[in-house]
Coordinates of C-alpha atoms in Angstrom, one line a residue:
M271 CA 14.9 -3.0 -30.5
I272 CA 14.5 -1.3 -27.1
K273 CA 15.3 -4.6 -25.2
R274 CA 18.4 -5.1 -27.3
L275 CA 19.5 -1.5 -26.7
L276 CA 18.8 -1.9 -22.9
A277 CA 20.7 -5.2 -22.8
A278 CA 23.8 -3.6 -24.5
T279 CA 23.6 -0.6 -22.3
L280 CA 23.2 -2.7 -19.1
A281 CA 26.2 -4.8 -20.0
T282 CA 28.3 -1.7 -20.4
T283 CA 27.0 -0.1 -17.3
L284 CA 27.4 -3.2 -15.1
A285 CA 31.0 -3.6 -16.2
S286 CA 32.2 -0.1 -15.9
S287 CA 30.1 2.0 -13.5
L288 CA 32.2 1.1 -10.5
L289 CA 35.3 2.3 -12.2
L290 CA 34.0 5.3 -14.1
G291 CA 31.7 8.2 -13.2
S292 CA 32.3 11.9 -12.9
A293 CA 31.8 13.8 -9.7
L294 CA 28.2 13.3 -8.6
A295 CA 26.0 15.8 -6.8
A296 CA 24.5 14.7 -3.5
E297 CA 20.9 15.0 -4.8
F298 CA 19.1 11.7 -5.1
K299 CA 17.8 11.2 -8.6
S300 CA 14.5 9.3 -8.8
F301 CA 11.4 8.9 -10.9
L302 CA 7.6 9.6 -10.9
E303 CA 5.2 7.2 -12.3
T304 CA 2.4 9.8 -12.5
P305 CA 2.5 13.6 -12.8
V306 CA 2.3 15.7 -9.6
S307 CA -0.8 17.9 -9.9
N308 CA -1.5 18.9 -6.3
L309 CA 0.6 19.1 -3.1
D310 CA -2.1 20.2 -0.7
P311 CA -2.2 17.3 1.8
L312 CA -6.0 17.2 1.5
Y313 CA -5.8 16.4 -2.2
L314 CA -2.9 14.0 -2.8
N315 CA -5.0 12.1 -5.4
S316 CA -2.3 10.7 -7.6
A317 CA 0.6 8.4 -6.7
G318 CA 3.1 11.1 -7.8
S319 CA 1.4 13.7 -5.6
R320 CA 1.4 11.4 -2.6
Q321 CA 5.0 10.5 -3.2
V322 CA 6.1 14.1 -3.1
G323 CA 3.5 15.3 -0.6
Q324 CA 4.8 13.0 2.1
L325 CA 8.2 14.6 1.8
V326 CA 7.0 18.2 2.0
H327 CA 4.6 17.7 4.8
R328 CA 4.6 16.0 8.2
G329 CA 1.9 15.2 10.8
L330 CA 2.0 14.8 14.5
V331 CA 3.3 11.2 14.0
A332 CA 4.7 9.3 11.1
Y333 CA 5.4 5.8 10.1
S334 CA 8.8 4.3 10.8
P335 CA 10.9 3.5 7.7
T336 CA 11.9 0.2 9.4
L337 CA 9.9 -2.6 10.9
L338 CA 10.1 -2.1 14.6
P339 CA 10.0 -5.1 17.0
P340 CA 6.8 -5.5 19.1
R341 CA 6.6 -3.3 22.2
A342 CA 4.9 -5.2 25.0
G343 CA 2.7 -7.0 22.5
A344 CA 2.0 -3.9 20.4
Y345 CA 2.9 -4.0 16.7
H346 CA 2.5 -0.3 15.9
Q347 CA 5.0 1.2 13.5
V348 CA 4.2 4.8 14.4
V349 CA 7.0 7.1 15.7
P350 CA 7.1 10.7 16.8
A351 CA 7.2 13.5 14.2
I352 CA 6.0 17.0 14.9
A353 CA 4.9 15.6 18.2
E354 CA 7.9 14.5 20.1
S355 CA 5.8 12.5 22.6
W356 CA 2.3 11.7 23.6
E357 CA 0.2 10.2 26.4
L358 CA -2.9 8.2 26.2
A359 CA -5.6 8.7 28.8
P360 CA -6.9 5.7 30.8
D361 CA -10.2 5.8 28.9
K362 CA -8.2 5.3 25.7
K363 CA -10.1 8.3 24.2
A364 CA -7.8 11.3 24.8
Y365 CA -4.3 11.7 23.3
I366 CA -2.2 14.5 24.7
F367 CA 0.6 15.5 22.3
K368 CA 3.7 17.5 23.2
L369 CA 5.1 19.2 20.2
N370 CA 8.7 19.0 19.2
P371 CA 10.3 22.5 19.8
K372 CA 12.6 21.8 16.8
A373 CA 9.6 21.4 14.4
H374 CA 9.5 24.4 12.0
F375 CA 7.6 25.2 8.8
H376 CA 9.5 25.8 5.7
T377 CA 9.0 29.5 6.3
G378 CA 11.1 29.2 9.4
R379 CA 8.2 29.6 11.9
Q380 CA 7.9 27.2 14.7
V381 CA 5.0 24.8 14.6
R382 CA 2.5 25.6 17.4
A383 CA -0.5 23.8 18.9
A384 CA -2.8 26.3 17.2
D385 CA -1.5 25.0 13.8
V386 CA -2.5 21.5 14.8
K387 CA -6.0 22.6 15.6
Y388 CA -6.3 24.6 12.4
S389 CA -5.0 21.7 10.3
L390 CA -7.3 19.0 11.8
E391 CA -10.3 21.3 11.5
R392 CA -9.4 22.0 7.9
A393 CA -9.2 18.2 7.2
A394 CA -12.5 17.6 9.0
N395 CA -14.3 20.4 7.0
P396 CA -16.8 18.4 4.7
N397 CA -17.0 21.4 2.3
L398 CA -13.4 20.9 1.3
S399 CA -14.0 17.3 0.1
A400 CA -10.6 15.9 1.1
S401 CA -9.6 12.8 -0.8
E402 CA -9.0 10.8 2.3
Y403 CA -12.0 12.0 4.2
W404 CA -12.9 8.4 5.1
A405 CA -10.0 8.7 7.6
V406 CA -11.6 11.7 9.3
E407 CA -14.8 9.7 9.7
R408 CA -12.9 6.7 11.0
L409 CA -10.9 8.7 13.5
N410 CA -14.2 9.9 15.1
I411 CA -12.9 13.0 16.8
K412 CA -15.3 14.2 19.5
G413 CA -17.8 16.7 18.2
L414 CA -17.2 15.8 14.6
R415 CA -20.9 15.5 13.6
R416 CA -21.7 18.9 15.2
Y417 CA -18.7 20.5 13.5
Q418 CA -19.7 19.0 10.1
A419 CA -23.2 20.3 10.4
A420 CA -21.9 23.8 11.4
Q421 CA -19.6 23.9 8.4
R422 CA -22.4 22.8 6.0
A423 CA -24.7 25.5 7.5
G424 CA -22.1 28.2 6.9
I425 CA -21.6 29.1 10.6
K426 CA -18.6 31.3 11.0
E427 CA -15.5 29.7 12.6
P428 CA -17.1 26.6 14.1
H429 CA -15.1 24.8 16.7
L430 CA -14.2 21.1 16.6
L431 CA -14.7 20.1 20.2
G432 CA -12.3 17.2 20.3
V433 CA -9.2 19.2 19.4
E434 CA -8.1 21.4 22.3
V435 CA -5.1 23.7 22.5
I436 CA -3.8 23.2 26.1
D437 CA -0.6 25.3 25.7
H438 CA 1.4 26.7 22.8
D439 CA 3.1 23.3 22.5
I440 CA 0.5 21.0 23.9
V441 CA -2.6 19.8 22.1
M442 CA -5.2 17.2 23.1
I443 CA -7.2 15.1 20.7
T444 CA -10.3 13.4 22.2
L445 CA -12.2 10.7 20.3
E446 CA -15.9 9.8 20.6
N447 CA -15.0 6.2 20.9
P448 CA -11.6 4.6 21.5
I449 CA -10.0 2.8 18.5
P450 CA -6.7 0.9 18.6
Y451 CA -5.4 2.5 15.3
A452 CA -5.9 6.2 16.0
L453 CA -2.1 6.9 15.7
E454 CA -2.0 5.0 12.4
L455 CA -4.7 7.2 11.1
L456 CA -3.0 10.4 12.3
A457 CA 0.1 9.3 10.3
L458 CA -1.9 9.7 7.0
P459 CA -1.1 12.7 4.8
I460 CA -4.6 14.3 5.3
F461 CA -3.6 15.0 8.9
S462 CA -0.4 16.9 8.0
I463 CA 0.1 20.1 9.9
V464 CA 0.0 23.3 7.7
P465 CA 0.4 27.0 8.6
A466 CA -2.9 28.9 8.5
E467 CA -1.3 32.1 7.2
D468 CA 0.2 30.4 4.1
V469 CA -3.0 28.4 3.3
E470 CA -5.1 31.5 3.6
R471 CA -2.6 33.5 1.6
W472 CA -2.5 31.2 -1.4
W473 CA -5.9 29.7 -1.0
K474 CA -6.6 27.5 -4.1
D475 CA -3.0 28.1 -5.3
Y476 CA -1.7 26.5 -2.1
S477 CA -1.7 23.2 -4.1
V478 CA 1.3 24.5 -6.1
H479 CA 2.8 26.6 -3.3
P480 CA 2.9 24.1 -0.4
V481 CA 4.4 25.0 2.9
G482 CA 5.0 22.1 5.2
A483 CA 7.2 20.9 8.0
G484 CA 8.7 17.9 6.2
P485 CA 12.3 17.0 5.4
Y486 CA 12.2 18.7 2.0
Q487 CA 10.9 22.0 0.7
L488 CA 9.5 23.0 -2.7
E489 CA 9.4 26.6 -3.7
K490 CA 6.7 26.1 -6.3
L491 CA 5.1 23.3 -8.3
S492 CA 5.8 24.7 -11.8
D493 CA 6.3 21.4 -13.8
P494 CA 4.2 18.4 -12.8
K495 CA 6.7 16.1 -14.7
K496 CA 9.9 17.3 -13.1
I497 CA 10.2 18.1 -9.4
S498 CA 13.2 19.4 -7.5
L499 CA 13.2 19.3 -3.7
Q500 CA 15.8 20.9 -1.5
R501 CA 16.9 19.7 1.9
F502 CA 15.1 21.6 4.7
D503 CA 17.9 22.5 7.1
K504 CA 15.6 23.2 10.0
F505 CA 13.9 19.8 9.9
Y506 CA 13.3 18.6 13.4
D507 CA 15.7 15.6 13.0
P508 CA 19.1 17.2 12.4
E509 CA 20.4 13.9 11.0
L510 CA 17.9 14.0 8.1
P511 CA 17.7 14.3 5.2
R512 CA 20.9 12.5 4.3
N513 CA 21.2 14.1 0.9
S514 CA 21.0 17.7 -0.3
G515 CA 17.8 17.2 -2.2
V516 CA 15.7 14.9 -4.5
Q517 CA 15.1 15.3 -8.2
L518 CA 12.1 13.4 -9.6
S519 CA 11.4 13.0 -13.3
L520 CA 8.2 11.6 -14.8
I521 CA 9.1 8.1 -16.3
P522 CA 5.9 6.1 -16.3
E523 CA 7.1 2.7 -17.5
T524 CA 9.5 0.3 -15.8
E525 CA 11.6 -0.2 -18.9
G526 CA 12.0 3.6 -19.3
Q527 CA 13.1 3.9 -15.6
F528 CA 15.6 1.1 -16.1
Q529 CA 16.9 2.6 -19.3
A530 CA 17.5 5.9 -17.5
F531 CA 19.2 4.0 -14.7
T532 CA 21.7 2.4 -17.1
R533 CA 22.5 5.9 -18.4
N534 CA 23.2 6.9 -14.7
Q535 CA 20.3 9.4 -14.9
L536 CA 18.6 7.7 -11.9
D537 CA 20.1 6.5 -8.6
H538 CA 17.7 3.6 -8.3
S539 CA 15.3 1.7 -10.6
P540 CA 12.9 -1.3 -10.5
V541 CA 14.3 -4.2 -12.4
P542 CA 12.1 -5.2 -15.4
A543 CA 11.3 -8.9 -15.5
A544 CA 13.0 -9.3 -18.9
F545 CA 16.3 -8.3 -17.3
F546 CA 16.0 -10.0 -14.0
D547 CA 18.0 -13.1 -14.7
K548 CA 20.8 -11.0 -16.2
V549 CA 21.0 -8.7 -13.2
L550 CA 20.7 -11.6 -10.8
A551 CA 23.7 -13.4 -12.3
D552 CA 25.9 -10.3 -12.6
P553 CA 28.5 -10.3 -9.8
V554 CA 29.1 -6.5 -10.1
W555 CA 25.5 -5.8 -9.1
N556 CA 24.7 -8.9 -7.1
A557 CA 27.6 -10.2 -5.2
L558 CA 25.4 -12.6 -3.2
G559 CA 24.7 -14.9 -6.2
S560 CA 21.4 -15.9 -7.7
Q561 CA 20.1 -18.5 -5.2
P562 CA 20.6 -16.5 -2.0
V563 CA 18.6 -13.7 -3.5
L564 CA 15.8 -16.0 -4.6
D565 CA 15.7 -17.8 -1.2
A566 CA 15.9 -14.6 1.0
P567 CA 12.5 -13.1 2.1
K568 CA 14.0 -9.6 1.7
I569 CA 17.3 -8.0 0.9
G570 CA 18.2 -4.3 1.5
K571 CA 21.9 -3.8 2.2
P572 CA 23.7 -1.8 -0.5
G573 CA 27.1 -2.9 1.0
E574 CA 26.3 -6.5 0.2
T575 CA 24.5 -6.2 -3.1
R576 CA 23.2 -3.4 -5.3
L577 CA 20.0 -5.5 -5.8
T578 CA 17.2 -4.9 -3.3
K579 CA 14.4 -7.3 -2.7
V580 CA 11.2 -6.0 -1.1
P581 CA 8.1 -8.1 -0.4
Q582 CA 5.0 -6.0 -0.9
W583 CA 2.1 -5.7 1.6
R584 CA -0.5 -6.4 -1.1
T585 CA -2.5 -9.4 -2.0
E586 CA -3.4 -10.4 -5.6
F587 CA -6.5 -12.6 -5.9
I588 CA -9.4 -13.5 -8.1
N589 CA -12.6 -12.0 -6.7
M590 CA -15.5 -14.4 -6.5
D591 CA -19.0 -13.1 -5.7
N592 CA -20.0 -15.4 -2.8
Q593 CA -23.7 -14.6 -3.3
S594 CA -23.7 -15.6 -7.0
F595 CA -23.9 -19.0 -8.6
P596 CA -21.6 -21.0 -8.6
F597 CA -19.5 -19.2 -6.0
S598 CA -22.2 -19.3 -3.4
D599 CA -21.0 -22.9 -2.7
T600 CA -18.0 -23.0 -0.4
K601 CA -16.7 -26.2 -1.9
V602 CA -16.6 -24.7 -5.4
R603 CA -14.6 -21.8 -4.1
Q604 CA -12.2 -24.2 -2.3
A605 CA -11.9 -26.3 -5.5
F606 CA -10.9 -23.3 -7.6
N607 CA -8.3 -22.5 -5.0
W608 CA -6.8 -26.0 -5.0
A609 CA -6.8 -26.0 -8.8
I610 CA -4.4 -23.1 -9.3
N611 CA -0.6 -23.8 -9.4
K612 CA 0.5 -20.6 -7.7
R613 CA 4.2 -21.6 -7.6
A614 CA 4.2 -22.2 -11.4
L615 CA 2.4 -18.9 -11.8
I616 CA 5.1 -17.1 -9.8
K617 CA 8.0 -18.8 -11.5
D618 CA 6.8 -18.8 -15.1
T619 CA 4.5 -15.9 -15.4
L620 CA 5.7 -13.5 -12.8
K621 CA 9.4 -14.5 -13.0
T622 CA 9.7 -14.8 -9.2
Y623 CA 8.1 -11.3 -8.7
G624 CA 5.7 -12.8 -6.1
H625 CA 5.3 -15.0 -3.1
P626 CA 2.5 -17.6 -2.6
V627 CA -0.2 -16.4 -0.2
Q628 CA 0.3 -17.8 3.3
G629 CA -2.6 -16.1 5.0
I630 CA -4.7 -13.0 5.2
F631 CA -1.6 -11.1 6.4
P632 CA 1.2 -10.8 3.9
P633 CA 4.6 -12.0 5.1
G634 CA 6.2 -9.6 7.5
F635 CA 3.1 -7.6 8.2
P636 CA 2.6 -6.9 11.9
G637 CA 0.7 -9.9 13.3
A638 CA 1.6 -12.3 10.5
S639 CA 2.3 -15.8 11.9
R640 CA 1.4 -18.4 9.3
K641 CA 4.2 -20.0 7.4
E642 CA 2.5 -22.6 5.2
E643 CA 1.1 -21.9 1.7
V644 CA -2.6 -21.4 1.4
Y645 CA -4.3 -24.0 -0.9
P646 CA -1.1 -25.5 -2.5
H647 CA -1.7 -27.0 -6.0
N648 CA -3.8 -30.2 -5.7
P649 CA -6.0 -30.8 -8.8
D650 CA -7.2 -34.2 -7.5
K651 CA -8.6 -32.5 -4.4
A652 CA -10.2 -29.8 -6.6
R653 CA -11.9 -32.4 -8.8
K654 CA -13.1 -34.3 -5.7
L655 CA -14.7 -31.2 -4.2
L656 CA -16.5 -30.4 -7.5
F657 CA -17.7 -34.0 -7.7
E658 CA -19.2 -33.6 -4.2
T659 CA -21.1 -30.5 -5.3
G660 CA -22.6 -32.2 -8.3
W661 CA -20.3 -31.1 -11.2
R662 CA -20.3 -33.8 -13.9
D663 CA -19.3 -34.3 -17.5
R664 CA -22.7 -35.3 -18.6
D665 CA -22.3 -34.7 -22.4
Q666 CA -18.9 -36.4 -22.5
D667 CA -17.2 -33.3 -24.0
G668 CA -14.4 -33.2 -21.3
D669 CA -16.0 -30.3 -19.4
L670 CA -17.5 -30.4 -16.0
E671 CA -20.9 -28.7 -15.5
P672 CA -22.8 -28.1 -12.3
W673 CA -26.1 -30.0 -12.0
Q674 CA -27.9 -26.9 -10.9
N675 CA -27.1 -25.0 -14.2
P676 CA -25.3 -27.1 -16.8
R677 CA -25.2 -24.2 -19.2
V678 CA -23.5 -21.8 -16.9
N679 CA -20.8 -19.7 -18.7
L680 CA -18.1 -18.4 -16.5
T681 CA -16.0 -15.4 -17.6
L682 CA -12.9 -14.2 -15.8
Y683 CA -12.3 -10.5 -16.3
Y684 CA -8.7 -9.1 -16.4
G685 CA -7.2 -5.7 -15.8
E686 CA -5.8 -3.3 -18.4
D687 CA -2.1 -4.4 -18.1
D688 CA -0.5 -7.4 -19.8
R689 CA 0.5 -8.9 -16.4
S690 CA -3.2 -9.2 -15.4
L691 CA -4.0 -10.9 -18.7
A692 CA -1.1 -13.3 -18.3
I693 CA -2.2 -14.2 -14.8
C694 CA -5.8 -14.8 -15.9
R695 CA -4.6 -17.0 -18.7
Q696 CA -2.7 -19.2 -16.2
V697 CA -5.8 -19.4 -14.1
Q698 CA -7.8 -20.4 -17.1
A699 CA -5.4 -23.1 -18.1
D700 CA -5.3 -24.6 -14.5
L701 CA -9.0 -24.7 -14.3
A702 CA -9.2 -26.3 -17.7
A703 CA -6.9 -29.0 -16.4
I704 CA -9.6 -30.1 -13.9
G705 CA -12.3 -29.9 -16.5
V706 CA -13.7 -26.3 -15.9
T707 CA -13.9 -24.1 -18.9
I708 CA -13.9 -20.3 -18.5
G709 CA -13.7 -17.4 -20.8
L710 CA -11.6 -14.3 -20.6
A711 CA -12.6 -10.7 -21.2
P712 CA -11.2 -7.2 -20.3
L713 CA -12.8 -5.7 -17.2
K714 CA -13.1 -2.3 -18.9
K715 CA -15.5 -3.9 -21.4
Y716 CA -17.8 -5.1 -18.6
Q717 CA -17.7 -1.7 -16.8
A718 CA -18.5 0.1 -20.1
R719 CA -21.6 -2.1 -20.4
Y720 CA -22.5 -2.0 -16.7
P721 CA -21.3 1.4 -15.3
G722 CA -20.7 1.3 -11.6
R723 CA -20.9 -2.5 -11.3
L724 CA -18.3 -5.2 -10.9
P725 CA -18.6 -8.8 -12.4
A726 CA -18.8 -11.9 -10.2
F727 CA -15.3 -13.2 -11.3
Y728 CA -12.4 -10.8 -11.9
H729 CA -8.7 -10.2 -11.1
S730 CA -8.2 -7.8 -8.2
S731 CA -5.8 -6.8 -5.4
W732 CA -5.9 -5.3 -1.9
A733 CA -3.4 -3.2 0.0
P734 CA -4.0 -1.5 3.3
D735 CA -4.3 2.2 3.8
I736 CA -2.8 2.0 7.3
I737 CA -0.5 -0.5 8.8
D738 CA -3.0 -2.2 11.1
P739 CA -4.5 -5.6 10.9
S740 CA -8.0 -4.1 10.8
E741 CA -7.3 -3.1 7.2
W742 CA -7.0 -6.8 6.2
F743 CA -10.2 -7.9 7.8
Y744 CA -12.8 -5.2 8.4
P745 CA -13.1 -3.6 5.0
T746 CA -12.7 -6.8 3.1
F747 CA -14.5 -9.5 5.0
H748 CA -17.0 -7.8 7.4
S749 CA -20.5 -8.2 6.0
T750 CA -21.5 -4.6 6.7
Q751 CA -18.8 -3.2 4.3
R752 CA -20.8 -3.3 1.1
Y753 CA -18.4 -1.2 -1.0
T754 CA -15.1 -2.8 0.0
N755 CA -16.3 -6.4 0.7
R756 CA -16.5 -7.0 -3.0
A757 CA -16.8 -10.7 -2.6
R758 CA -20.0 -10.1 -0.6
Y759 CA -18.6 -12.6 2.0
Q760 CA -20.8 -13.2 5.0
N761 CA -19.9 -15.2 8.1
P762 CA -21.4 -14.3 11.5
R763 CA -18.4 -15.7 13.4
V764 CA -16.0 -13.6 11.4
D765 CA -18.3 -10.5 11.9
E766 CA -18.2 -11.1 15.6
M767 CA -14.5 -11.6 16.0
V768 CA -13.5 -8.8 13.6
G769 CA -16.0 -6.5 15.3
Q770 CA -14.6 -7.2 18.7
A771 CA -11.0 -6.6 17.5
E772 CA -12.0 -3.3 15.9
D773 CA -12.7 -1.7 19.2
L774 CA -10.1 -3.6 21.4
N775 CA -7.1 -1.8 22.7
Y776 CA -5.5 -4.8 24.3
E777 CA -3.0 -5.9 21.5
P778 CA -2.4 -9.5 22.4
R779 CA -6.1 -10.4 22.5
R780 CA -6.7 -8.3 19.4
Y781 CA -4.2 -10.3 17.4
E782 CA -5.5 -13.5 18.7
L783 CA -9.0 -12.6 17.4
Y784 CA -7.6 -11.8 14.0
R785 CA -5.7 -15.2 13.9
E786 CA -8.9 -17.0 14.8
A787 CA -10.8 -15.1 12.1
E788 CA -8.0 -15.8 9.6
M789 CA -8.5 -19.5 10.0
V790 CA -12.2 -19.3 9.4
I791 CA -11.9 -17.0 6.4
L792 CA -9.2 -19.2 4.7
D793 CA -11.4 -22.2 5.1
D794 CA -14.4 -20.4 3.6
A795 CA -12.2 -19.3 0.6
P796 CA -14.0 -16.1 -0.3
W797 CA -11.2 -15.2 -2.7
L798 CA -9.1 -17.3 -5.1
F799 CA -5.9 -16.5 -3.3
L800 CA -2.9 -16.0 -5.7
Y801 CA 0.2 -14.2 -4.4
H802 CA 1.9 -11.3 -2.6
P803 CA 4.0 -9.2 -5.0
V804 CA 7.7 -8.9 -4.6
S805 CA 9.7 -5.9 -6.0
Y806 CA 13.3 -5.7 -7.0
Y807 CA 15.3 -2.5 -7.2
L808 CA 18.8 -1.7 -8.4
V809 CA 20.8 1.1 -6.8
Q810 CA 23.8 2.9 -8.1
P811 CA 27.3 2.3 -6.5
Q812 CA 27.2 5.8 -4.9
V813 CA 24.1 4.9 -2.9
H814 CA 25.3 3.9 0.6
S815 CA 22.0 4.1 2.5
Y816 CA 18.7 2.9 1.0
M817 CA 15.4 1.9 2.5
A818 CA 12.4 0.4 0.6
H819 CA 9.3 -0.3 2.6
P820 CA 6.8 -3.0 1.8
G821 CA 3.8 -0.8 2.2
L822 CA 4.8 2.9 2.1
P823 CA 6.4 5.3 -0.4
F824 CA 10.2 5.6 -0.6
F825 CA 11.8 7.3 2.5
Y826 CA 14.0 9.5 0.4
E827 CA 15.2 11.4 3.5
H828 CA 17.0 8.2 4.6
F829 CA 18.7 7.7 1.3
G830 CA 22.4 8.5 1.5
L831 CA 24.8 9.3 -1.4
Q832 CA 28.6 9.6 -1.4
V833 CA 30.3 11.8 -3.9
Q834 CA 32.4 9.9 -6.5
T835 CA 35.2 11.2 -8.6
A836 CA 36.5 9.7 -11.8
E837 CA 39.3 7.3 -11.5
R838 CA 42.2 7.9 -13.9

């Protein structure tokens, strides 16, 4: 019933929304998928809180909304924010930041170097248990261990040695050891700059009375399901925001968001798979035609089409425990990879909402260079590899069994959503086609039985926390990372190359090391590689400026609206 109603509403909207429409306010209307419970930058625990928090607050630096071309071999996407410029010392440890004189808090007070020191010391305080505290540890500011110990011991006003106020608008951050992604870490919300007087004034209630230096301001968080943000006129970039505010309403499901969009209650919306073909073929919303959209790696120009295509920097895969039978055998892992028809999975199950994996880097991620598909469908090669490892149909029942354990029962565990189940069913069918029978079960059932543990074979995904190649290699494939290397993959060559790149500040050599490690990892097949997701969004005709990033929240401050009046 809902789908029939949506189809009818969509048809009406697509045909008439360019001609009709009353005068529209210049506030961008958007959606929240989860409630906003806390806007303290130390505790942006939900997707909704992070979405709003990055609009209210700003750090010394920020991520660019666009993919910048390499600068002298460097692929960093970090741009100035509260700091208008910075210098890196020859030892690669000390960063000297010059603050932007136009940077102000929402109270109207100018941001000073003392605010930077207060904010970074607050983030580094272990007693406050910030949700992204891993980033503090990874940044390794000089004197961090001593500062942590002093805070735990209750010493009054301890000093974080590595953050020094040089002048009222100059601050120096010194690291214990140089790392090539320090700026990327500083762009994270946990390092947002906050005013001490307002944090101390509100204390625990600061979470609902946030005072930042971002492009939008919020007077108070009174309704976690409906947020209204106003343009901050003293934002350091006078050209931004390009709208008078943002209204966000809690609409958790894609179909609900799309339904609100067709009623002109939202200015953009993801396109549900059930309506994708209809939207794709409608010339009002997609003047480019179906095939150009399907063929293009990305689309994001409202003047050409109201449909936006955004490849996501996330990898969907089936995790295989490399230390457990039968996945301890590289040829078995390779065989499973060759067996899966990823293109059919994307076309039939995902409805083109994906792109076959081409490498460890997703397409477009800084450093990505591979163009060919990883393990394209080849069931004959899959059978050959299993035969080489001793898999045979000894009881003539049509199923292959490993000689080491003919009675092994493999169960693939799927996530809570229907999409994960559909993906795992396709994997099950493709493996059955080469003679491997597996069962399916919900992951939550396994975790209820074995709390805190993960099975040897389950559907998973990975997305980076920062835009740096380290995020695709060190947490996931370095043998020392026991919590994030869930495949328990071990290869000394990979450890050596990834370890070298982790501390290397010379970008060209660093990317060369990652490309070398990528080839070894892909050959070892620690994961059953599936696809990189692709998202599609519709925007209303009044939206003339729109940016959707493959790995970051929406940059609402760059969204532009034009006021429409009804045509008579």
